[in-house]
Amino acid sequence: MLEPISQISLKGNDVIHRFLWLAMGYWKGQTQRPAWVLSVGFLICLVVNTYMALAVNRWSKSFFDALQTHKVDEVTAGILQLAILAVGVGLASIATTQFRMRLQVNWRLWLTASLIEKWLVNESRQACAISPAIDNPEARIADDGRLAIELFVDLAGGVINIFLVSAAFILVLWQVGGSYEFLGVVIPGYLVLAVFVYSVVTSFCMWVLGRPLVASVEAKAAAEGNFRYALTRARHEFESRAVVEADEDIDRDIGDYLRHPVVKGVPIIPDRLPEIDARSGNPFDRFLFLLAATWGRVIQGQTKIVFLTHANNLLAPAVPLLLGAPKYLAGDLTLGDLMQAAAAFLQVQLSLNWLADNALSIANWSASARRVAALDLAIDTTGEE
């Protein structure tokens, strides 16, 4: 007898490794060429976006220096340059969106087709469609497969962007901020040190608050999937019983047939759904209770993260201005230098905090990837047995 899919033995990282092994097949065979074209194009767009961000950062220095010196001509020229930069940033964003979304769609379609082919590849595996070892396969293929690919592309792009933006703007911070003497000690690149310390503190706080959220999101995804599965199985059972009863009572009077309990709306409890408690008034009360409980845990975790995120959004832009104010007041930094350093500080801080800020997305991806990997394992196990 096959084990339920939730009990199939795959440990932690093994599940993620199986999903990656399955998904990376997109870069092989007939889909190899479009996969690499879209991937390389997406990477090039990320590099171009970083270059455009550096251009805007350099523009801020020249513009605010012109404001400080009251040079009207340079201020006017700066406005025109900003308009040109805006067009460039917009075009780069369009290209990035095109490559990213086309990669997501094509990859998702390939993964969906691969799972369906493995699920119903030949007559010997037709039983997989109704096997108790594969709960809710439709939602795993359609919903979890889509989320696993879409979020993976977004997360991969974010990680690449972390390295690009951090490397570029750390150099800006080091050059513009320079060193700072504190209590007789000269601190080289003090803004770089400050952004690392600030990012470590905020990331640690986000990790402490967001760590329980990963398990909560996975539990919510499982509860949602089980609820959809129970509804589907109940509908199929209802339809099959209605057909059987209609065939048996075909000669019965129409009035007697309309008084049949099925037509009156009395719920028929599928015998093959152990999750449903037939003793309750509503056979799906248990599912709804589990959904409410899992959503409650997600809401609690998300509320804590929202508090920290909003506090960080207020403090992060002000921190570099406060750190650079002494050097600006002393005349060591121009207004353009201060604004350029503040913008670079914010870029680096956002990049270093990206993983913490996307804790919920990571949790959603992990849950979907695990469900897809478990389905893939269950299909292979069913096919072998």
GROMACS .gro file of C-alpha atoms in nm:
model
  385
    1MET     CA    1   0.000   0.000   0.000
    2LEU     CA    2   0.132   0.345  -0.088
    3GLU     CA    3   0.206   0.599   0.180
    4PRO     CA    4   0.022   0.932   0.180
    5ILE     CA    5   0.224   1.196   0.005
    6SER     CA    6   0.272   1.392   0.326
    7GLN     CA    7   0.450   1.091   0.477
    8ILE     CA    8   0.687   1.013   0.191
    9SER     CA    9   1.039   1.037   0.329
   10LEU     CA   10   1.221   1.338   0.196
   11LYS     CA   11   1.415   1.547   0.440
   12GLY     CA   12   1.447   1.926   0.442
   13ASN     CA   13   1.702   2.017   0.178
   14ASP     CA   14   1.646   1.691  -0.012
   15VAL     CA   15   1.304   1.816  -0.116
   16ILE     CA   16   1.448   2.143  -0.249
   17HIS     CA   17   1.728   1.955  -0.424
   18ARG     CA   18   1.476   1.732  -0.597
   19PHE     CA   19   1.276   2.031  -0.715
   20LEU     CA   20   1.589   2.202  -0.849
   21TRP     CA   21   1.697   1.883  -1.023
   22LEU     CA   22   1.353   1.858  -1.183
   23ALA     CA   23   1.325   2.226  -1.278
   24MET     CA   24   1.676   2.256  -1.421
   25GLY     CA   25   1.574   2.018  -1.698
   26TYR     CA   26   1.437   2.326  -1.873
   27TRP     CA   27   1.795   2.410  -1.975
   28LYS     CA   28   1.834   2.077  -2.153
   29GLY     CA   29   1.690   1.919  -2.466
   30GLN     CA   30   1.464   2.109  -2.703
   31THR     CA   31   1.404   2.399  -2.465
   32GLN     CA   32   1.776   2.460  -2.411
   33ARG     CA   33   1.813   2.745  -2.660
   34PRO     CA   34   1.517   2.964  -2.552
   35ALA     CA   35   1.600   2.896  -2.188
   36TRP     CA   36   1.954   3.030  -2.223
   37VAL     CA   37   1.846   3.324  -2.441
   38LEU     CA   38   1.589   3.438  -2.187
   39SER     CA   39   1.823   3.378  -1.891
   40VAL     CA   40   2.117   3.567  -2.042
   41GLY     CA   41   1.886   3.846  -2.155
   42PHE     CA   42   1.746   3.876  -1.803
   43LEU     CA   43   2.098   3.890  -1.659
   44ILE     CA   44   2.204   4.161  -1.906
   45CYS     CA   45   1.898   4.365  -1.811
   46LEU     CA   46   1.993   4.344  -1.443
   47VAL     CA   47   2.341   4.474  -1.527
   48VAL     CA   48   2.192   4.760  -1.732
   49ASN     CA   49   1.958   4.848  -1.444
   50THR     CA   50   2.257   4.869  -1.209
   51TYR     CA   51   2.439   5.097  -1.454
   52MET     CA   52   2.133   5.322  -1.481
   53ALA     CA   53   2.112   5.340  -1.100
   54LEU     CA   54   2.477   5.451  -1.089
   55ALA     CA   55   2.403   5.715  -1.353
   56VAL     CA   56   2.116   5.852  -1.145
   57ASN     CA   57   2.342   5.851  -0.839
   58ARG     CA   58   2.608   6.056  -1.021
   59TRP     CA   59   2.337   6.292  -1.146
   60SER     CA   60   2.222   6.361  -0.789
   61LYS     CA   61   2.572   6.483  -0.695
   62SER     CA   62   2.598   6.730  -0.984
   63PHE     CA   63   2.239   6.851  -0.941
   64PHE     CA   64   2.261   6.921  -0.567
   65ASP     CA   65   2.604   7.082  -0.608
   66ALA     CA   66   2.445   7.315  -0.864
   67LEU     CA   67   2.167   7.395  -0.618
   68GLN     CA   68   2.420   7.471  -0.345
   69THR     CA   69   2.614   7.710  -0.568
   70HIS     CA   70   2.295   7.863  -0.717
   71LYS     CA   71   2.398   7.787  -1.075
   72VAL     CA   72   2.073   7.820  -1.267
   73ASP     CA   73   2.214   7.694  -1.599
   74GLU     CA   74   2.345   7.374  -1.441
   75VAL     CA   75   2.018   7.320  -1.257
   76THR     CA   76   1.827   7.354  -1.586
   77ALA     CA   77   2.067   7.116  -1.759
   78GLY     CA   78   2.026   6.874  -1.470
   79ILE     CA   79   1.648   6.869  -1.517
   80LEU     CA   80   1.696   6.782  -1.885
   81GLN     CA   81   1.946   6.509  -1.794
   82LEU     CA   82   1.697   6.367  -1.545
   83ALA     CA   83   1.433   6.343  -1.816
   84ILE     CA   84   1.677   6.151  -2.038
   85LEU     CA   85   1.770   5.923  -1.750
   86ALA     CA   86   1.402   5.861  -1.680
   87VAL     CA   87   1.353   5.740  -2.037
   88GLY     CA   88   1.657   5.515  -2.006
   89VAL     CA   89   1.540   5.371  -1.675
   90GLY     CA   90   1.194   5.312  -1.820
   91LEU     CA   91   1.329   5.130  -2.126
   92ALA     CA   92   1.558   4.915  -1.908
   93SER     CA   93   1.262   4.830  -1.685
   94ILE     CA   94   1.051   4.731  -1.987
   95ALA     CA   95   1.325   4.502  -2.118
   96THR     CA   96   1.374   4.348  -1.773
   97THR     CA   97   1.003   4.283  -1.733
   98GLN     CA   98   0.981   4.125  -2.079
   99PHE     CA   99   1.271   3.885  -2.023
  100ARG     CA  100   1.168   3.803  -1.665
  101MET     CA  101   0.803   3.730  -1.739
  102ARG     CA  102   0.874   3.539  -2.061
  103LEU     CA  103   1.125   3.327  -1.872
  104GLN     CA  104   0.866   3.262  -1.601
  105VAL     CA  105   0.591   3.171  -1.848
  106ASN     CA  106   0.803   2.945  -2.070
  107TRP     CA  107   0.967   2.772  -1.774
  108ARG     CA  108   0.633   2.724  -1.599
  109LEU     CA  109   0.475   2.576  -1.915
  110TRP     CA  110   0.766   2.335  -1.954
  111LEU     CA  111   0.746   2.224  -1.591
  112THR     CA  112   0.368   2.181  -1.612
  113ALA     CA  113   0.396   1.975  -1.930
  114SER     CA  114   0.670   1.762  -1.775
  115LEU     CA  115   0.468   1.688  -1.462
  116ILE     CA  116   0.156   1.605  -1.662
  117GLU     CA  117   0.355   1.375  -1.889
  118LYS     CA  118   0.501   1.192  -1.589
  119TRP     CA  119   0.160   1.183  -1.422
  120LEU     CA  120  -0.028   1.027  -1.716
  121VAL     CA  121   0.251   0.896  -1.939
  122ASN     CA  122   0.099   0.556  -2.023
  123GLU     CA  123  -0.176   0.318  -1.925
  124SER     CA  124   0.027   0.160  -1.646
  125ARG     CA  125   0.035   0.495  -1.470
  126GLN     CA  126  -0.324   0.596  -1.525
  127ALA     CA  127  -0.387   0.484  -1.169
  128CYS     CA  128  -0.176   0.776  -1.052
  129ALA     CA  129  -0.471   1.003  -1.123
  130ILE     CA  130  -0.674   0.850  -0.841
  131SER     CA  131  -0.403   0.706  -0.619
  132PRO     CA  132  -0.431   0.803  -0.250
  133ALA     CA  133  -0.055   0.857  -0.249
  134ILE     CA  134  -0.095   1.171  -0.465
  135ASP     CA  135  -0.326   1.409  -0.287
  136ASN     CA  136  -0.444   1.715  -0.477
  137PRO     CA  137  -0.221   1.664  -0.785
  138GLU     CA  138  -0.416   1.916  -0.993
  139ALA     CA  139  -0.341   2.206  -0.757
  140ARG     CA  140   0.021   2.095  -0.717
  141ILE     CA  141   0.072   2.100  -1.093
  142ALA     CA  142  -0.126   2.416  -1.168
  143ASP     CA  143  -0.084   2.638  -0.863
  144ASP     CA  144   0.230   2.518  -0.686
  145GLY     CA  145   0.414   2.467  -1.015
  146ARG     CA  146   0.336   2.823  -1.118
  147LEU     CA  147   0.434   2.977  -0.785
  148ALA     CA  148   0.752   2.771  -0.758
  149ILE     CA  149   0.877   2.896  -1.096
  150GLU     CA  150   0.758   3.257  -1.073
  151LEU     CA  151   0.898   3.310  -0.726
  152PHE     CA  152   1.221   3.129  -0.812
  153VAL     CA  153   1.290   3.366  -1.103
  154ASP     CA  154   1.209   3.667  -0.884
  155LEU     CA  155   1.428   3.543  -0.601
  156ALA     CA  156   1.717   3.451  -0.832
  157GLY     CA  157   1.702   3.792  -0.994
  158GLY     CA  158   1.699   3.953  -0.651
  159VAL     CA  159   2.007   3.761  -0.536
  160ILE     CA  160   2.198   3.858  -0.853
  161ASN     CA  161   2.088   4.218  -0.803
  162ILE     CA  162   2.224   4.207  -0.448
  163PHE     CA  163   2.578   4.141  -0.571
  164LEU     CA  164   2.560   4.389  -0.859
  165VAL     CA  165   2.415   4.680  -0.662
  166SER     CA  166   2.615   4.617  -0.346
  167ALA     CA  167   2.948   4.599  -0.529
  168ALA     CA  168   2.876   4.912  -0.734
  169PHE     CA  169   2.747   5.136  -0.456
  170ILE     CA  170   2.992   5.022  -0.190
  171LEU     CA  171   3.262   5.172  -0.411
  172VAL     CA  172   3.062   5.494  -0.430
  173LEU     CA  173   3.025   5.504  -0.052
  174TRP     CA  174   3.395   5.439  -0.001
  175GLN     CA  175   3.502   5.711  -0.242
  176VAL     CA  176   3.248   5.979  -0.148
  177GLY     CA  177   3.228   5.922   0.227
  178GLY     CA  178   3.601   5.886   0.281
  179SER     CA  179   3.732   5.842   0.635
  180TYR     CA  180   3.610   5.985   0.964
  181GLU     CA  181   3.801   6.054   1.284
  182PHE     CA  182   3.620   5.948   1.599
  183LEU     CA  183   3.782   5.986   1.942
  184GLY     CA  184   4.123   6.014   1.779
  185VAL     CA  185   4.071   5.699   1.573
  186VAL     CA  186   4.053   5.731   1.194
  187ILE     CA  187   3.786   5.503   1.046
  188PRO     CA  188   3.841   5.450   0.671
  189GLY     CA  189   3.524   5.411   0.466
  190TYR     CA  190   3.312   5.472   0.773
  191LEU     CA  191   2.988   5.487   0.572
  192VAL     CA  192   3.060   5.140   0.432
  193LEU     CA  193   3.113   5.008   0.784
  194ALA     CA  194   2.798   5.186   0.900
  195VAL     CA  195   2.578   5.037   0.627
  196PHE     CA  196   2.706   4.686   0.705
  197VAL     CA  197   2.638   4.727   1.078
  198TYR     CA  198   2.293   4.874   1.014
  199SER     CA  199   2.205   4.599   0.765
  200VAL     CA  200   2.324   4.322   0.996
  201VAL     CA  201   2.110   4.457   1.282
  202THR     CA  202   1.796   4.494   1.071
  203SER     CA  203   1.848   4.161   0.895
  204PHE     CA  204   1.896   3.981   1.226
  205CYS     CA  205   1.577   4.134   1.363
  206MET     CA  206   1.392   4.036   1.045
  207TRP     CA  207   1.530   3.682   1.067
  208VAL     CA  208   1.418   3.645   1.428
  209LEU     CA  209   1.069   3.767   1.343
  210GLY     CA  210   1.041   3.594   1.006
  211ARG     CA  211   1.183   3.251   1.085
  212PRO     CA  212   0.856   3.115   1.231
  213LEU     CA  213   0.674   3.256   0.930
  214VAL     CA  214   0.832   3.002   0.693
  215ALA     CA  215   0.671   2.706   0.872
  216SER     CA  216   0.342   2.896   0.903
  217VAL     CA  217   0.328   2.967   0.530
  218GLU     CA  218   0.407   2.605   0.445
  219ALA     CA  219   0.131   2.488   0.679
  220LYS     CA  220  -0.112   2.736   0.522
  221ALA     CA  221  -0.026   2.618   0.170
  222ALA     CA  222  -0.083   2.256   0.273
  223ALA     CA  223  -0.415   2.342   0.437
  224GLU     CA  224  -0.532   2.532   0.128
  225GLY     CA  225  -0.434   2.245  -0.098
  226ASN     CA  226  -0.605   1.984   0.119
  227PHE     CA  227  -0.922   2.192   0.130
  228ARG     CA  228  -0.932   2.226  -0.249
  229TYR     CA  229  -0.864   1.855  -0.282
  230ALA     CA  230  -1.146   1.765  -0.043
  231LEU     CA  231  -1.390   1.986  -0.236
  232THR     CA  232  -1.289   1.825  -0.566
  233ARG     CA  233  -1.320   1.471  -0.433
  234ALA     CA  234  -1.655   1.552  -0.271
  235ARG     CA  235  -1.787   1.694  -0.599
  236HIS     CA  236  -1.675   1.387  -0.795
  237GLU     CA  237  -1.830   1.158  -0.535
  238PHE     CA  238  -2.152   1.356  -0.538
  239GLU     CA  239  -2.174   1.345  -0.918
  240SER     CA  240  -2.098   0.974  -0.937
  241ARG     CA  241  -2.357   0.887  -0.674
  242ALA     CA  242  -2.615   1.112  -0.834
  243VAL     CA  243  -2.565   0.934  -1.168
  244VAL     CA  244  -2.595   0.590  -1.008
  245GLU     CA  245  -2.907   0.683  -0.819
  246ALA     CA  246  -3.061   0.839  -1.128
  247ASP     CA  247  -3.002   0.517  -1.322
  248GLU     CA  248  -3.153   0.304  -1.047
  249ASP     CA  249  -3.463   0.523  -1.014
  250ILE     CA  250  -3.521   0.597  -1.379
  251ASP     CA  251  -3.874   0.449  -1.365
  252ARG     CA  252  -3.968   0.626  -1.044
  253ASP     CA  253  -4.225   0.902  -1.046
  254ILE     CA  254  -4.080   1.249  -1.109
  255GLY     CA  255  -4.228   1.383  -0.787
  256ASP     CA  256  -4.080   1.104  -0.579
  257TYR     CA  257  -3.745   1.160  -0.745
  258LEU     CA  258  -3.747   1.530  -0.659
  259ARG     CA  259  -3.798   1.442  -0.295
  260HIS     CA  260  -3.477   1.238  -0.297
  261PRO     CA  261  -3.233   1.349  -0.022
  262VAL     CA  262  -2.966   1.421  -0.280
  263VAL     CA  263  -3.183   1.675  -0.455
  264LYS     CA  264  -3.287   1.828  -0.126
  265GLY     CA  265  -2.922   1.913  -0.063
  266VAL     CA  266  -2.833   1.661   0.206
  267PRO     CA  267  -2.451   1.643   0.191
  268ILE     CA  268  -2.299   1.313   0.080
  269ILE     CA  269  -1.980   1.241   0.268
  270PRO     CA  270  -1.708   1.073   0.056
  271ASP     CA  271  -1.599   0.758   0.236
  272ARG     CA  272  -1.245   0.791   0.100
  273LEU     CA  273  -1.179   1.125   0.267
  274PRO     CA  274  -1.062   1.053   0.621
  275GLU     CA  275  -1.006   1.426   0.679
  276ILE     CA  276  -1.381   1.492   0.677
  277ASP     CA  277  -1.561   1.448   1.007
  278ALA     CA  278  -1.900   1.305   0.918
  279ARG     CA  279  -2.032   1.367   1.268
  280SER     CA  280  -2.021   1.747   1.233
  281GLY     CA  281  -2.297   1.952   1.077
  282ASN     CA  282  -2.073   2.063   0.793
  283PRO     CA  283  -1.832   1.797   0.660
  284PHE     CA  284  -1.578   2.067   0.580
  285ASP     CA  285  -1.575   2.234   0.923
  286ARG     CA  286  -1.244   2.073   1.007
  287PHE     CA  287  -1.083   2.207   0.689
  288LEU     CA  288  -1.216   2.556   0.755
  289PHE     CA  289  -1.090   2.542   1.113
  290LEU     CA  290  -0.743   2.441   0.996
  291LEU     CA  291  -0.745   2.718   0.736
  292ALA     CA  292  -0.837   2.976   0.999
  293ALA     CA  293  -0.569   2.849   1.236
  294THR     CA  294  -0.292   2.852   0.975
  295TRP     CA  295  -0.394   3.194   0.844
  296GLY     CA  296  -0.392   3.326   1.201
  297ARG     CA  297  -0.030   3.221   1.246
  298VAL     CA  298   0.066   3.379   0.914
  299ILE     CA  299  -0.108   3.705   1.008
  300GLN     CA  300   0.074   3.719   1.340
  301GLY     CA  301   0.412   3.664   1.176
  302GLN     CA  302   0.342   3.908   0.894
  303THR     CA  303   0.230   4.177   1.139
  304LYS     CA  304   0.564   4.166   1.319
  305ILE     CA  305   0.753   4.191   0.991
  306VAL     CA  306   0.538   4.484   0.873
  307PHE     CA  307   0.619   4.674   1.193
  308LEU     CA  308   0.993   4.630   1.145
  309THR     CA  309   0.973   4.706   0.772
  310HIS     CA  310   0.789   5.035   0.819
  311ALA     CA  311   1.023   5.142   1.098
  312ASN     CA  312   1.321   5.063   0.873
  313ASN     CA  313   1.167   5.256   0.583
  314LEU     CA  314   1.158   5.564   0.805
  315LEU     CA  315   1.504   5.529   0.958
  316ALA     CA  316   1.710   5.405   0.662
  317PRO     CA  317   1.704   5.731   0.456
  318ALA     CA  318   1.782   5.940   0.765
  319VAL     CA  319   2.079   5.737   0.893
  320PRO     CA  320   2.329   5.835   0.617
  321LEU     CA  321   2.225   6.201   0.641
  322LEU     CA  322   2.291   6.198   1.016
  323LEU     CA  323   2.625   6.021   0.969
  324GLY     CA  324   2.734   6.260   0.694
  325ALA     CA  325   2.608   6.577   0.859
  326PRO     CA  326   2.925   6.639   1.069
  327LYS     CA  327   3.152   6.627   0.763
  328TYR     CA  328   2.909   6.842   0.563
  329LEU     CA  329   2.891   7.104   0.839
  330ALA     CA  330   3.270   7.097   0.861
  331GLY     CA  331   3.294   7.166   0.489
  332ASP     CA  332   3.449   6.828   0.401
  333LEU     CA  333   3.145   6.726   0.198
  334THR     CA  334   2.939   6.926  -0.049
  335LEU     CA  335   2.563   6.901  -0.059
  336GLY     CA  336   2.598   6.688  -0.372
  337ASP     CA  337   2.843   6.455  -0.196
  338LEU     CA  338   2.605   6.419   0.100
  339MET     CA  339   2.304   6.338  -0.118
  340GLN     CA  340   2.505   6.100  -0.337
  341ALA     CA  341   2.635   5.918  -0.030
  342ALA     CA  342   2.286   5.901   0.121
  343ALA     CA  343   2.142   5.752  -0.200
  344ALA     CA  344   2.428   5.500  -0.224
  345PHE     CA  345   2.384   5.408   0.144
  346LEU     CA  346   2.015   5.340   0.088
  347GLN     CA  347   2.085   5.128  -0.222
  348VAL     CA  348   2.338   4.911  -0.039
  349GLN     CA  349   2.114   4.880   0.266
  350LEU     CA  350   1.817   4.771   0.057
  351SER     CA  351   2.034   4.517  -0.125
  352LEU     CA  352   2.181   4.369   0.191
  353ASN     CA  353   1.838   4.353   0.354
  354TRP     CA  354   1.674   4.200   0.047
  355LEU     CA  355   1.667   3.844   0.178
  356ALA     CA  356   1.515   3.955   0.506
  357ASP     CA  357   1.260   4.180   0.335
  358ASN     CA  358   1.152   3.891   0.111
  359ALA     CA  359   1.109   3.636   0.389
  360LEU     CA  360   0.744   3.582   0.296
  361SER     CA  361   0.827   3.524  -0.073
  362ILE     CA  362   1.099   3.279   0.025
  363ALA     CA  363   0.854   3.096   0.249
  364ASN     CA  364   0.593   3.080  -0.028
  365TRP     CA  365   0.849   2.952  -0.278
  366SER     CA  366   0.979   2.691  -0.034
  367ALA     CA  367   0.627   2.562   0.033
  368SER     CA  368   0.538   2.540  -0.338
  369ALA     CA  369   0.872   2.383  -0.435
  370ARG     CA  370   0.835   2.119  -0.165
  371ARG     CA  371   0.483   2.029  -0.279
  372VAL     CA  372   0.596   1.998  -0.641
  373ALA     CA  373   0.895   1.785  -0.542
  374ALA     CA  374   0.677   1.563  -0.323
  375LEU     CA  375   0.435   1.516  -0.614
  376ASP     CA  376   0.721   1.425  -0.847
  377LEU     CA  377   0.849   1.169  -0.596
  378ALA     CA  378   0.501   1.025  -0.546
  379ILE     CA  379   0.451   0.985  -0.923
  380ASP     CA  380   0.784   0.803  -0.957
  381THR     CA  381   0.707   0.585  -0.654
  382THR     CA  382   0.359   0.500  -0.783
  383GLY     CA  383   0.496   0.420  -1.128
  384GLU     CA  384   0.759   0.187  -0.986
  385GLU     CA  385   0.513   0.000  -0.765
   0.00000   0.00000   0.00000
